[in-house]
Every structure is written in structure tokens, then in C-alpha cells.
Amino acid sequence: AQKVTQAQTEISVVEKEDVTLDCVYETRDTTYYLFWYKQPPSGELVFLIRRNSFDEQNEISGRYSWNFQKSTSSFNFTITASQVVDSAVYFCALSGRSASKIIFGSGTRLSIRP
Amino acid sequence: DSGVTQTPKHLITATGQRVTLRCSPRSGDLSVYWYQQSLDQGLQFLIQYYNGEERAKGNILERFSAQQFPDLHSELNLSSLELGDSALYFCASSVPLGGGSTDTQYFGPGTRLTVL
């Protein structure tokens, strides 16, 4: 069975601090995909990144970075120099080879205080 | 803007009623997915259609059904509504017409259903 665990329910930091959102996944598939989505207060789900299981390179996009480690089944997300606009619920997610459905974690609510 | 559109944005109805939610995928995407987001269940996959045919099913109740039309838009029908059906319903799309490996699902803005 596939499962995604986001142990941090809520995180609150002061603006400009760095923050890391943890994600641990379980799957028996050898080919799988990992995702992060952002859900701002307006409610829509915004795609941030997709990683396949064969690509363990870390990725950086502006203030966002992702650390994928197959050895620990983790796909953590770091926001550097956080901003108030980063306040949202962030979901880590997993899909199998067929990519038919995405299994979402329970989400981490991130609040950035000015 | 993901390119996926959903209507209506909000829907308020009574128990026992039937509603239809509509989704238009991104231009060229063949697959449509429906998800339900509720406070107690989180984000859950309901069903997937690919080019008009049902491709995968998740935790979708028998009272719910969906279809995808020749123009690729999709509808999710919810009947005999119960209070517990109140949720945010998302549609997502993926797989461009020209092939290409983008299994990333892009989500619409959602329809918030309130059952009173």
C-alpha cells in the first residue's frame, strides 16, 4: 500500500526564517513519482514540483528547494527566507507507475508571521 | 492559473438532493481526475477518466458517478446528498494530446459543496 506521512501538522515561523517541511512516503513500487502542492487560503491546489524515483538530485527553484532521499524514503521541502505569501497548506503526494491517482499526505499548515 | 476550470465555484443544497459538478481540462489533456477534500478524510482520489473511458476508481461512493464527454469535459454527479458530502471537490487533468510524459496533475480551483 502507498502512504504519505507529513508529521508536522502546523508550523509557524517569523518572516525571513528558513523552514523545512518533512515528508515520508511508503511504496512497494520501484517506479513512482513524488509531488509537492501548495494550497493557499484561496483554496486552489498549486503544483510545485514532481520528482520520479530514479532522479535523486536535489532541486532548487528560487527560495524553494527539495531534498529527495530514497534511503530514508523522504522528500523534504525547504523554504529559504520565508515570506508572508508562503503561508499556505503544503501537501506532499505520491503516485505509482501508472500515475492514475495521487495519494496525498495530510498536509502541513505553514504560517509566516510578519 | 492551471488552465483547468470548474463550475460552479460554490454550491449550497439540501440533503437528499442531486447536484452536478463540471470540469473542463487543460487544452489537450486527455485525463480527468476527481478528488474530494474534506476535514475528516483529507484529499482523496475519487475517479479518473481517460479520453472518455473510466480508467481508475478510488473511494467513490455508489451515490456518486462521473463521465467524460467527447469534448473531454467531465461531470461529477452526486445524488442523495448527505451532510457528510459537504466538501471541496477538485478536478485535475493531465496527459497532453501529443504524448509526452507529463503525468503531473494540474488542479482546478475546486467546487465547494455545502449540504444543509
PDB file of C-alpha atoms in Angstrom:
ATOM      1  CA  ALA A   1       0.000   0.000   0.000  1.00  0.00           C
ATOM      2  CA  GLN A   2       1.103   3.529  -0.616  1.00  0.00           C
ATOM      3  CA  LYS A   3       1.210   6.093   2.127  1.00  0.00           C
ATOM      4  CA  VAL A   4       2.467   9.619   2.664  1.00  0.00           C
ATOM      5  CA  THR A   5       3.144  10.962   6.130  1.00  0.00           C
ATOM      6  CA  GLN A   6       3.522  14.618   6.962  1.00  0.00           C
ATOM      7  CA  ALA A   7       4.121  14.547  10.683  1.00  0.00           C
ATOM      8  CA  GLN A   8       4.113  18.323  11.081  1.00  0.00           C
ATOM      9  CA  THR A   9       0.511  19.452  11.290  1.00  0.00           C
ATOM     10  CA  GLU A  10       1.283  23.125  11.735  1.00  0.00           C
ATOM     11  CA  ILE A  11       4.407  25.245  11.606  1.00  0.00           C
ATOM     12  CA  SER A  12       4.667  28.912  12.447  1.00  0.00           C
ATOM     13  CA  VAL A  13       7.799  30.953  11.829  1.00  0.00           C
ATOM     14  CA  VAL A  14       8.753  34.582  11.574  1.00  0.00           C
ATOM     15  CA  GLU A  15       9.307  36.074   8.167  1.00  0.00           C
ATOM     16  CA  LYS A  16      12.798  35.564   6.713  1.00  0.00           C
ATOM     17  CA  GLU A  17      13.373  32.392   8.672  1.00  0.00           C
ATOM     18  CA  ASP A  18      14.142  29.170   6.811  1.00  0.00           C
ATOM     19  CA  VAL A  19      11.642  26.372   7.256  1.00  0.00           C
ATOM     20  CA  THR A  20      11.647  22.701   6.276  1.00  0.00           C
ATOM     21  CA  LEU A  21       8.531  20.651   5.720  1.00  0.00           C
ATOM     22  CA  ASP A  22       9.008  16.945   6.211  1.00  0.00           C
ATOM     23  CA  CYS A  23       7.553  14.190   4.065  1.00  0.00           C
ATOM     24  CA  VAL A  24       7.988  10.442   4.438  1.00  0.00           C
ATOM     25  CA  TYR A  25       6.479   8.021   1.975  1.00  0.00           C
ATOM     26  CA  GLU A  26       5.838   4.304   1.694  1.00  0.00           C
ATOM     27  CA  THR A  27       5.518   2.357  -1.531  1.00  0.00           C
ATOM     28  CA  ARG A  28       6.427  -1.024  -2.927  1.00  0.00           C
ATOM     29  CA  ASP A  29       6.659   0.311  -6.464  1.00  0.00           C
ATOM     30  CA  THR A  30      10.136   0.671  -7.924  1.00  0.00           C
ATOM     31  CA  THR A  31       8.913   3.427 -10.210  1.00  0.00           C
ATOM     32  CA  TYR A  32       6.970   6.185  -8.554  1.00  0.00           C
ATOM     33  CA  TYR A  33       6.524   9.923  -8.545  1.00  0.00           C
ATOM     34  CA  LEU A  34       6.623  12.401  -5.704  1.00  0.00           C
ATOM     35  CA  PHE A  35       4.944  15.784  -5.680  1.00  0.00           C
ATOM     36  CA  TRP A  36       4.515  18.884  -3.602  1.00  0.00           C
ATOM     37  CA  TYR A  37       1.410  21.012  -3.922  1.00  0.00           C
ATOM     38  CA  LYS A  38       0.577  24.296  -2.242  1.00  0.00           C
ATOM     39  CA  GLN A  39      -2.928  25.239  -1.128  1.00  0.00           C
ATOM     40  CA  PRO A  40      -3.106  28.949  -0.286  1.00  0.00           C
ATOM     41  CA  PRO A  41      -6.040  30.398   1.692  1.00  0.00           C
ATOM     42  CA  SER A  42      -7.942  30.910  -1.565  1.00  0.00           C
ATOM     43  CA  GLY A  43      -8.257  27.126  -1.770  1.00  0.00           C
ATOM     44  CA  GLU A  44      -6.790  26.100  -5.101  1.00  0.00           C
ATOM     45  CA  LEU A  45      -4.096  23.447  -5.350  1.00  0.00           C
ATOM     46  CA  VAL A  46      -0.926  24.724  -6.965  1.00  0.00           C
ATOM     47  CA  PHE A  47       1.632  22.299  -8.373  1.00  0.00           C
ATOM     48  CA  LEU A  48       5.168  22.957  -7.148  1.00  0.00           C
ATOM     49  CA  ILE A  49       7.332  20.017  -8.147  1.00  0.00           C
ATOM     50  CA  ARG A  50       7.330  16.459  -9.475  1.00  0.00           C
ATOM     51  CA  ARG A  51      10.170  14.015  -8.962  1.00  0.00           C
ATOM     52  CA  ASN A  52      10.492  10.481 -10.291  1.00  0.00           C
ATOM     53  CA  SER A  53      12.028   7.690  -8.261  1.00  0.00           C
ATOM     54  CA  PHE A  54      15.119   7.435 -10.446  1.00  0.00           C
ATOM     55  CA  ASP A  55      16.123  11.039 -10.010  1.00  0.00           C
ATOM     56  CA  GLU A  56      17.562  11.700  -6.592  1.00  0.00           C
ATOM     57  CA  GLN A  57      19.105  15.003  -7.489  1.00  0.00           C
ATOM     58  CA  ASN A  58      18.070  17.774  -5.187  1.00  0.00           C
ATOM     59  CA  GLU A  59      16.304  20.652  -6.835  1.00  0.00           C
ATOM     60  CA  ILE A  60      16.330  24.355  -6.199  1.00  0.00           C
ATOM     61  CA  SER A  61      13.858  26.840  -7.566  1.00  0.00           C
ATOM     62  CA  GLY A  62      14.377  30.321  -6.214  1.00  0.00           C
ATOM     63  CA  ARG A  63      13.745  30.205  -2.473  1.00  0.00           C
ATOM     64  CA  TYR A  64      12.375  26.661  -2.698  1.00  0.00           C
ATOM     65  CA  SER A  65      14.470  23.524  -2.511  1.00  0.00           C
ATOM     66  CA  TRP A  66      13.683  19.851  -2.297  1.00  0.00           C
ATOM     67  CA  ASN A  67      15.746  17.039  -0.792  1.00  0.00           C
ATOM     68  CA  PHE A  68      14.851  13.559  -2.062  1.00  0.00           C
ATOM     69  CA  GLN A  69      16.464  10.639  -0.236  1.00  0.00           C
ATOM     70  CA  LYS A  70      15.396   7.146  -1.224  1.00  0.00           C
ATOM     71  CA  SER A  71      17.418   5.621   1.615  1.00  0.00           C
ATOM     72  CA  THR A  72      15.107   7.231   4.147  1.00  0.00           C
ATOM     73  CA  SER A  73      12.023   7.425   1.902  1.00  0.00           C
ATOM     74  CA  SER A  74      11.868  11.148   2.410  1.00  0.00           C
ATOM     75  CA  PHE A  75      11.140  14.096   0.176  1.00  0.00           C
ATOM     76  CA  ASN A  76      11.557  17.228   2.253  1.00  0.00           C
ATOM     77  CA  PHE A  77      10.792  20.771   1.185  1.00  0.00           C
ATOM     78  CA  THR A  78      12.710  23.818   2.386  1.00  0.00           C
ATOM     79  CA  ILE A  79      11.702  27.429   2.004  1.00  0.00           C
ATOM     80  CA  THR A  80      14.585  29.830   2.462  1.00  0.00           C
ATOM     81  CA  ALA A  81      13.987  33.370   3.708  1.00  0.00           C
ATOM     82  CA  SER A  82      10.270  32.744   4.121  1.00  0.00           C
ATOM     83  CA  GLN A  83       7.719  35.397   3.214  1.00  0.00           C
ATOM     84  CA  VAL A  84       4.174  36.027   4.373  1.00  0.00           C
ATOM     85  CA  VAL A  85       2.933  34.968   0.931  1.00  0.00           C
ATOM     86  CA  ASP A  86       4.322  31.499   1.609  1.00  0.00           C
ATOM     87  CA  SER A  87       1.580  30.983   4.191  1.00  0.00           C
ATOM     88  CA  ALA A  88      -0.461  28.031   2.969  1.00  0.00           C
ATOM     89  CA  VAL A  89      -1.107  24.348   3.469  1.00  0.00           C
ATOM     90  CA  TYR A  90       1.528  22.257   1.732  1.00  0.00           C
ATOM     91  CA  PHE A  91       0.822  18.731   0.587  1.00  0.00           C
ATOM     92  CA  CYS A  92       3.334  16.050  -0.222  1.00  0.00           C
ATOM     93  CA  ALA A  93       1.986  13.379  -2.552  1.00  0.00           C
ATOM     94  CA  LEU A  94       2.871  10.103  -4.224  1.00  0.00           C
ATOM     95  CA  SER A  95       1.729   8.256  -7.315  1.00  0.00           C
ATOM     96  CA  GLY A  96       2.668   4.913  -8.762  1.00  0.00           C
ATOM     97  CA  ARG A  97       3.919   3.976 -12.167  1.00  0.00           C
ATOM     98  CA  SER A  98       0.531   4.255 -13.788  1.00  0.00           C
ATOM     99  CA  ALA A  99       0.125   7.701 -12.256  1.00  0.00           C
ATOM    100  CA  SER A 100      -3.594   7.129 -12.126  1.00  0.00           C
ATOM    101  CA  LYS A 101      -4.144   8.574  -8.727  1.00  0.00           C
ATOM    102  CA  ILE A 102      -2.214  10.677  -6.309  1.00  0.00           C
ATOM    103  CA  ILE A 103      -2.004   9.742  -2.658  1.00  0.00           C
ATOM    104  CA  PHE A 104      -1.798  12.889  -0.580  1.00  0.00           C
ATOM    105  CA  GLY A 105      -0.356  13.399   2.836  1.00  0.00           C
ATOM    106  CA  SER A 106      -2.462  15.149   5.439  1.00  0.00           C
ATOM    107  CA  GLY A 107      -0.755  18.463   4.765  1.00  0.00           C
ATOM    108  CA  THR A 108       1.307  20.900   6.814  1.00  0.00           C
ATOM    109  CA  ARG A 109      -0.196  24.292   7.567  1.00  0.00           C
ATOM    110  CA  LEU A 110       2.582  26.872   7.351  1.00  0.00           C
ATOM    111  CA  SER A 111       2.076  30.304   8.847  1.00  0.00           C
ATOM    112  CA  ILE A 112       4.635  33.022   8.248  1.00  0.00           C
ATOM    113  CA  ARG A 113       4.365  35.876  10.740  1.00  0.00           C
ATOM    114  CA  PRO A 114       5.497  39.343   9.730  1.00  0.00           C
TER     115      PRO A 114
ATOM    116  CA  ASP B   1      -3.973  29.692 -13.334  1.00  0.00           C
ATOM    117  CA  SER B   2      -3.684  25.957 -14.025  1.00  0.00           C
ATOM    118  CA  GLY B   3      -5.877  26.020 -17.116  1.00  0.00           C
ATOM    119  CA  VAL B   4      -8.408  23.667 -15.527  1.00  0.00           C
ATOM    120  CA  THR B   5     -11.821  25.225 -14.977  1.00  0.00           C
ATOM    121  CA  GLN B   6     -14.555  24.094 -12.633  1.00  0.00           C
ATOM    122  CA  THR B   7     -18.110  25.279 -12.215  1.00  0.00           C
ATOM    123  CA  PRO B   8     -19.819  26.240 -10.062  1.00  0.00           C
ATOM    124  CA  LYS B   9     -17.395  27.678  -7.528  1.00  0.00           C
ATOM    125  CA  HIS B  10     -19.867  27.273  -4.677  1.00  0.00           C
ATOM    126  CA  LEU B  11     -22.947  25.118  -4.334  1.00  0.00           C
ATOM    127  CA  ILE B  12     -25.379  25.015  -1.444  1.00  0.00           C
ATOM    128  CA  THR B  13     -28.073  22.396  -1.409  1.00  0.00           C
ATOM    129  CA  ALA B  14     -30.195  20.270   0.898  1.00  0.00           C
ATOM    130  CA  THR B  15     -29.926  16.664   1.987  1.00  0.00           C
ATOM    131  CA  GLY B  16     -31.407  14.208  -0.465  1.00  0.00           C
ATOM    132  CA  GLN B  17     -30.794  16.415  -3.458  1.00  0.00           C
ATOM    133  CA  ARG B  18     -28.683  15.769  -6.565  1.00  0.00           C
ATOM    134  CA  VAL B  19     -26.021  18.063  -7.991  1.00  0.00           C
ATOM    135  CA  THR B  20     -23.684  18.092 -10.970  1.00  0.00           C
ATOM    136  CA  LEU B  21     -20.184  19.493 -10.885  1.00  0.00           C
ATOM    137  CA  ARG B  22     -18.481  20.381 -14.125  1.00  0.00           C
ATOM    138  CA  CYS B  23     -14.836  20.358 -15.133  1.00  0.00           C
ATOM    139  CA  SER B  24     -13.016  21.429 -18.273  1.00  0.00           C
ATOM    140  CA  PRO B  25      -9.451  20.093 -18.505  1.00  0.00           C
ATOM    141  CA  ARG B  26      -6.441  21.954 -19.801  1.00  0.00           C
ATOM    142  CA  SER B  27      -6.390  22.225 -23.543  1.00  0.00           C
ATOM    143  CA  GLY B  28      -5.137  18.951 -24.983  1.00  0.00           C
ATOM    144  CA  ASP B  29      -5.228  16.954 -21.744  1.00  0.00           C
ATOM    145  CA  LEU B  30      -6.988  13.614 -22.095  1.00  0.00           C
ATOM    146  CA  SER B  31      -7.226  12.530 -18.471  1.00  0.00           C
ATOM    147  CA  VAL B  32      -9.540  13.984 -15.882  1.00  0.00           C
ATOM    148  CA  TYR B  33      -9.408  13.119 -12.200  1.00  0.00           C
ATOM    149  CA  TRP B  34     -11.834  13.923  -9.413  1.00  0.00           C
ATOM    150  CA  TYR B  35     -10.794  14.387  -5.796  1.00  0.00           C
ATOM    151  CA  GLN B  36     -12.694  15.168  -2.626  1.00  0.00           C
ATOM    152  CA  GLN B  37     -11.195  17.254   0.167  1.00  0.00           C
ATOM    153  CA  SER B  38     -12.960  17.063   3.499  1.00  0.00           C
ATOM    154  CA  LEU B  39     -11.845  17.909   7.013  1.00  0.00           C
ATOM    155  CA  ASP B  40     -12.006  14.344   8.264  1.00  0.00           C
ATOM    156  CA  GLN B  41     -10.810  12.437   5.185  1.00  0.00           C
ATOM    157  CA  GLY B  42      -8.313  14.869   3.708  1.00  0.00           C
ATOM    158  CA  LEU B  43      -7.690  14.805  -0.044  1.00  0.00           C
ATOM    159  CA  GLN B  44      -8.976  11.602  -1.571  1.00  0.00           C
ATOM    160  CA  PHE B  45      -8.988  10.343  -5.124  1.00  0.00           C
ATOM    161  CA  LEU B  46     -12.446   9.510  -6.431  1.00  0.00           C
ATOM    162  CA  ILE B  47     -12.210   8.535 -10.078  1.00  0.00           C
ATOM    163  CA  GLN B  48     -10.236   9.002 -13.314  1.00  0.00           C
ATOM    164  CA  TYR B  49     -11.376   9.176 -16.907  1.00  0.00           C
ATOM    165  CA  TYR B  50      -9.103   8.948 -19.915  1.00  0.00           C
ATOM    166  CA  ASN B  51     -10.376  10.001 -23.318  1.00  0.00           C
ATOM    167  CA  GLY B  52     -13.956   9.224 -22.368  1.00  0.00           C
ATOM    168  CA  GLU B  53     -13.398   5.939 -20.575  1.00  0.00           C
ATOM    169  CA  GLU B  54     -13.181   5.192 -16.892  1.00  0.00           C
ATOM    170  CA  ARG B  55      -9.564   4.392 -16.090  1.00  0.00           C
ATOM    171  CA  ALA B  56      -9.319   4.105 -12.297  1.00  0.00           C
ATOM    172  CA  LYS B  57     -11.602   4.221  -9.315  1.00  0.00           C
ATOM    173  CA  GLY B  58     -10.858   5.242  -5.777  1.00  0.00           C
ATOM    174  CA  ASN B  59     -13.038   5.796  -2.749  1.00  0.00           C
ATOM    175  CA  ILE B  60     -16.080   6.867  -4.683  1.00  0.00           C
ATOM    176  CA  LEU B  61     -19.483   6.209  -3.184  1.00  0.00           C
ATOM    177  CA  GLU B  62     -22.146   4.420  -5.202  1.00  0.00           C
ATOM    178  CA  ARG B  63     -24.275   7.570  -4.933  1.00  0.00           C
ATOM    179  CA  PHE B  64     -21.619   9.373  -6.964  1.00  0.00           C
ATOM    180  CA  SER B  65     -20.943   8.930 -10.653  1.00  0.00           C
ATOM    181  CA  ALA B  66     -18.908  10.660 -13.306  1.00  0.00           C
ATOM    182  CA  GLN B  67     -18.489  10.780 -17.032  1.00  0.00           C
ATOM    183  CA  GLN B  68     -16.236  12.348 -19.612  1.00  0.00           C
ATOM    184  CA  PHE B  69     -17.709  13.670 -22.806  1.00  0.00           C
ATOM    185  CA  PRO B  70     -16.303  13.669 -26.364  1.00  0.00           C
ATOM    186  CA  ASP B  71     -15.094  17.244 -25.918  1.00  0.00           C
ATOM    187  CA  LEU B  72     -13.166  15.925 -22.869  1.00  0.00           C
ATOM    188  CA  HIS B  73     -15.017  17.912 -20.256  1.00  0.00           C
ATOM    189  CA  SER B  74     -16.213  15.895 -17.300  1.00  0.00           C
ATOM    190  CA  GLU B  75     -19.106  15.944 -14.890  1.00  0.00           C
ATOM    191  CA  LEU B  76     -19.335  14.534 -11.380  1.00  0.00           C
ATOM    192  CA  ASN B  77     -22.865  13.697 -10.286  1.00  0.00           C
ATOM    193  CA  LEU B  78     -23.634  13.456  -6.593  1.00  0.00           C
ATOM    194  CA  SER B  79     -27.037  12.153  -5.576  1.00  0.00           C
ATOM    195  CA  SER B  80     -28.995  11.517  -2.367  1.00  0.00           C
ATOM    196  CA  LEU B  81     -26.730  14.025  -0.736  1.00  0.00           C
ATOM    197  CA  GLU B  82     -25.885  13.725   2.928  1.00  0.00           C
ATOM    198  CA  LEU B  83     -24.416  16.227   5.348  1.00  0.00           C
ATOM    199  CA  GLY B  84     -21.109  14.361   5.186  1.00  0.00           C
ATOM    200  CA  ASP B  85     -20.805  15.029   1.474  1.00  0.00           C
ATOM    201  CA  SER B  86     -20.027  18.652   2.206  1.00  0.00           C
ATOM    202  CA  ALA B  87     -16.502  19.128   0.901  1.00  0.00           C
ATOM    203  CA  LEU B  88     -14.289  20.767  -1.666  1.00  0.00           C
ATOM    204  CA  TYR B  89     -14.341  18.817  -4.903  1.00  0.00           C
ATOM    205  CA  PHE B  90     -11.358  19.160  -7.184  1.00  0.00           C
ATOM    206  CA  CYS B  91     -10.907  18.224 -10.780  1.00  0.00           C
ATOM    207  CA  ALA B  92      -7.436  17.701 -12.216  1.00  0.00           C
ATOM    208  CA  SER B  93      -6.163  16.955 -15.684  1.00  0.00           C
ATOM    209  CA  SER B  94      -3.026  15.508 -17.221  1.00  0.00           C
ATOM    210  CA  VAL B  95      -1.577  13.838 -20.323  1.00  0.00           C
ATOM    211  CA  PRO B  96      -1.341  16.132 -23.277  1.00  0.00           C
ATOM    212  CA  LEU B  97      -2.711  15.028 -26.622  1.00  0.00           C
ATOM    213  CA  GLY B  98       0.704  14.818 -28.229  1.00  0.00           C
ATOM    214  CA  GLY B  99       2.010  12.284 -25.761  1.00  0.00           C
ATOM    215  CA  GLY B 100       4.935  13.228 -23.666  1.00  0.00           C
ATOM    216  CA  SER B 101       5.491  12.171 -20.179  1.00  0.00           C
ATOM    217  CA  THR B 102       3.826  14.695 -18.032  1.00  0.00           C
ATOM    218  CA  ASP B 103       1.879  12.751 -15.518  1.00  0.00           C
ATOM    219  CA  THR B 104       1.671  15.801 -13.348  1.00  0.00           C
ATOM    220  CA  GLN B 105      -1.913  16.540 -12.463  1.00  0.00           C
ATOM    221  CA  TYR B 106      -2.942  20.169 -12.626  1.00  0.00           C
ATOM    222  CA  PHE B 107      -5.845  21.064 -10.422  1.00  0.00           C
ATOM    223  CA  GLY B 108      -8.798  23.318 -10.966  1.00  0.00           C
ATOM    224  CA  PRO B 109      -9.958  25.856  -8.359  1.00  0.00           C
ATOM    225  CA  GLY B 110     -12.466  23.416  -6.885  1.00  0.00           C
ATOM    226  CA  THR B 111     -16.196  23.447  -6.184  1.00  0.00           C
ATOM    227  CA  ARG B 112     -17.183  23.948  -2.573  1.00  0.00           C
ATOM    228  CA  LEU B 113     -20.305  21.919  -1.846  1.00  0.00           C
ATOM    229  CA  THR B 114     -22.316  22.615   1.249  1.00  0.00           C
ATOM    230  CA  VAL B 115     -25.150  20.247   2.117  1.00  0.00           C
ATOM    231  CA  LEU B 116     -27.617  21.640   4.671  1.00  0.00           C
TER     232      LEU B 116
END
